[in-house]
């Protein structure tokens, strides 16, 4: 028993070491107003498969008449833009923002999101804490549950349901007939 608990302790220690030395990666997230020609750096984020921290952040310059701002990143290797479009109001100083990093099974960012919400009344002004980053790991999708498979006979036709017996078909009529006989028989109380 003591050896078994020692083995559990060693396994727990090894798994925590592996998690601790997991290599961290970096992604630059950009804000790109529709009227601008190029994207502006919003945040440099360092992440692993479970956590993300903002290393640097910059307030994007968004004109007051701008309605929509793209938020995204350039994919490593291909250089293709991947991101979302959000309301320019999301960058208001009165709002707290969370950048969501969606990771695939290899812990590589495949999509980003932005969630903005009003700050609590206790916080006033803008600070570095107004921009956070969260990791959204890939979740296994639910498996499709189908009904039982269709069974065909040797000729390729659907199997016909088994034929019901006379009693299975007309049990209710037989029961009604018997009840009718009991109630209508009346009882002959003729005294002679």
Coordinates of C-alpha atoms in Angstrom, one line a residue:
X1 CA 0.0 0.0 0.0
X2 CA 2.9 2.3 0.8
X3 CA 4.5 1.6 -2.5
X4 CA 1.3 2.4 -4.3
X5 CA 0.9 5.8 -2.7
X6 CA 4.6 6.5 -3.4
X7 CA 3.9 5.7 -7.1
X8 CA 0.9 8.1 -7.1
X9 CA 3.1 10.8 -5.6
X10 CA 5.8 10.3 -8.2
X11 CA 3.3 10.4 -11.1
X12 CA 1.7 13.6 -9.7
X13 CA 5.2 15.2 -9.4
X14 CA 6.1 14.2 -13.0
X15 CA 2.8 15.6 -14.4
X16 CA 3.3 18.9 -12.6
X17 CA 6.9 19.2 -13.9
X18 CA 5.7 18.5 -17.5
X19 CA 3.0 21.2 -17.1
X20 CA 5.5 23.6 -15.7
X21 CA 8.1 23.2 -18.5
X22 CA 5.5 23.3 -21.3
X23 CA 6.9 25.7 -23.8
X24 CA 5.0 29.0 -24.1
X25 CA 4.2 30.6 -27.4
X26 CA 3.6 34.2 -28.5
X27 CA 0.9 35.7 -30.7
X28 CA 0.4 39.4 -31.6
X29 CA -3.2 40.5 -31.7
X30 CA -4.1 43.5 -33.8
X31 CA -6.9 46.0 -34.0
X32 CA -7.7 47.1 -37.6
X33 CA -10.4 49.8 -38.1
X34 CA -12.2 49.4 -41.4
X35 CA -11.0 52.8 -42.7
X36 CA -7.3 52.2 -41.9
X37 CA -4.9 50.7 -44.4
X38 CA -3.1 48.5 -42.0
X39 CA -3.6 46.9 -38.6
X40 CA -2.4 48.4 -35.3
X41 CA -0.8 46.2 -32.6
X42 CA -3.3 45.7 -29.8
X43 CA -1.4 43.2 -27.6
X44 CA 1.5 40.8 -27.5
X45 CA 0.3 37.7 -25.7
X46 CA 2.3 34.8 -24.3
X47 CA 0.4 31.6 -23.9
X48 CA 0.5 27.9 -23.3
X49 CA -2.3 25.3 -23.5
X50 CA -3.9 26.5 -20.2
X51 CA -3.0 30.2 -19.5
X52 CA -2.3 33.4 -21.3
X53 CA -0.6 36.6 -20.2
X54 CA -0.4 39.9 -21.9
X55 CA 3.2 40.9 -22.3
X56 CA 2.5 44.3 -24.0
X57 CA -0.6 46.2 -24.9
X58 CA -1.2 49.3 -26.9
X59 CA -4.4 51.5 -27.1
X60 CA -5.4 51.5 -30.7
X61 CA -6.2 54.8 -32.4
X62 CA -9.8 54.6 -33.5
X63 CA -11.5 57.7 -35.0
X64 CA -14.8 58.7 -33.5
X65 CA -16.8 58.1 -36.7
X66 CA -15.5 54.5 -36.9
X67 CA -18.2 51.9 -36.3
X68 CA -16.5 48.5 -36.9
X69 CA -13.0 47.4 -35.9
X70 CA -11.4 44.1 -36.9
X71 CA -9.6 42.2 -34.2
X72 CA -7.3 39.3 -35.2
X73 CA -3.8 38.0 -35.9
X74 CA -1.6 36.9 -38.7
X75 CA -1.3 33.1 -38.8
X76 CA 2.2 31.8 -38.3
X77 CA 3.6 30.3 -41.5
X78 CA 1.0 31.5 -44.0
X79 CA 0.7 35.1 -42.9
X80 CA -3.1 34.9 -43.5
X81 CA -5.3 37.2 -41.4
X82 CA -7.7 35.5 -39.0
X83 CA -10.1 37.4 -36.8
X84 CA -13.4 38.9 -36.0
X85 CA -15.2 42.2 -36.6
X86 CA -16.5 44.0 -33.5
X87 CA -18.1 47.3 -32.6
X88 CA -15.7 50.2 -32.1
X89 CA -17.5 50.8 -28.8
X90 CA -15.7 47.8 -27.5
X91 CA -12.5 49.9 -27.2
X92 CA -14.2 52.6 -25.0
X93 CA -12.1 53.4 -21.9
X94 CA -15.1 52.6 -19.8
X95 CA -15.1 49.0 -20.8
X96 CA -13.0 46.1 -19.7
X97 CA -11.8 43.8 -22.5
X98 CA -10.9 40.1 -22.6
X99 CA -9.0 38.6 -25.6
X100 CA -10.0 35.0 -26.2
X101 CA -7.4 32.7 -27.8
X102 CA -9.0 29.6 -29.3
X103 CA -6.4 26.8 -29.5
X104 CA -6.4 23.7 -31.5
X105 CA -5.2 20.3 -30.3
X106 CA -1.6 21.3 -30.8
X107 CA -2.0 24.4 -28.7
X108 CA -1.8 26.7 -31.7
X109 CA -4.1 29.7 -32.0
X110 CA -6.6 29.2 -34.8
X111 CA -9.0 32.0 -33.9
X112 CA -9.3 35.0 -31.6
X113 CA -12.3 36.7 -30.0
X114 CA -12.9 39.8 -28.0
X115 CA -15.3 40.2 -25.1
X116 CA -16.0 43.7 -23.8
X117 CA -18.1 44.6 -20.8
X118 CA -18.8 47.5 -18.5
X119 CA -16.4 48.0 -15.6
X120 CA -17.8 47.8 -12.1
X121 CA -18.5 51.2 -10.6
X122 CA -15.6 50.7 -8.1
X123 CA -13.0 51.0 -10.9
X124 CA -12.5 54.3 -12.5
X125 CA -10.2 55.2 -15.4
X126 CA -8.2 52.9 -17.7
X127 CA -5.4 50.6 -16.6
X128 CA -3.4 47.7 -17.8
X129 CA -5.8 45.4 -16.0
X130 CA -8.6 46.5 -18.4
X131 CA -7.2 44.1 -21.1
X132 CA -6.9 40.5 -20.2
X133 CA -6.3 37.3 -22.2
X134 CA -7.9 33.9 -21.7
X135 CA -7.3 30.5 -23.4
X136 CA -10.2 28.7 -24.9
X137 CA -9.1 25.1 -25.3
X138 CA -10.5 22.8 -28.0
X139 CA -13.4 20.8 -26.6
X140 CA -14.5 17.4 -28.0
X141 CA -17.7 17.8 -29.9
X142 CA -20.6 15.5 -28.9
X143 CA -20.9 12.3 -30.9
X144 CA -23.9 11.8 -33.1
X145 CA -26.3 9.3 -31.6
X146 CA -28.3 7.6 -34.3
X147 CA -31.2 5.2 -34.1
X148 CA -30.7 1.6 -34.8
X149 CA -29.5 0.9 -38.3
X150 CA -32.0 0.0 -41.1
X151 CA -32.0 -3.7 -41.7
X152 CA -32.7 -5.0 -45.2
X153 CA -33.5 -8.5 -46.2
X154 CA -31.7 -10.5 -48.9
X155 CA -33.6 -8.8 -51.7
X156 CA -32.7 -5.3 -50.5
X157 CA -36.2 -4.5 -49.1
X158 CA -37.1 -3.4 -45.6
X159 CA -38.0 -6.2 -43.4
X160 CA -41.7 -6.2 -42.7
X161 CA -42.8 -6.0 -39.1
X162 CA -43.9 -9.4 -37.7
X163 CA -47.6 -10.2 -38.3
X164 CA -49.7 -9.8 -35.1
X165 CA -51.9 -12.6 -33.9
X166 CA -55.7 -12.2 -33.8
X167 CA -55.6 -11.8 -30.0
X168 CA -52.9 -9.0 -30.3
X169 CA -55.0 -7.2 -32.8
X170 CA -58.4 -7.4 -31.2
X171 CA -57.9 -7.8 -27.5
X172 CA -59.7 -4.5 -26.8
X173 CA -62.8 -5.6 -28.7
X174 CA -62.9 -9.0 -26.9
X175 CA -62.6 -7.1 -23.6
X176 CA -65.4 -4.7 -24.5
X177 CA -67.6 -7.6 -25.6
X178 CA -67.1 -9.4 -22.3
X179 CA -67.8 -6.3 -20.2
X180 CA -70.9 -5.6 -22.3
X181 CA -72.1 -9.2 -21.6
X182 CA -71.5 -8.8 -17.8
X183 CA -73.4 -5.5 -17.5
X184 CA -76.2 -6.2 -19.9
X185 CA -77.0 -9.7 -18.6
X186 CA -78.9 -8.0 -15.9
X187 CA -79.6 -10.7 -13.5
X188 CA -82.9 -12.5 -13.7
X189 CA -84.4 -12.1 -10.3
X190 CA -87.7 -13.7 -11.3
X191 CA -89.5 -15.3 -8.4
X192 CA -91.7 -18.1 -9.2

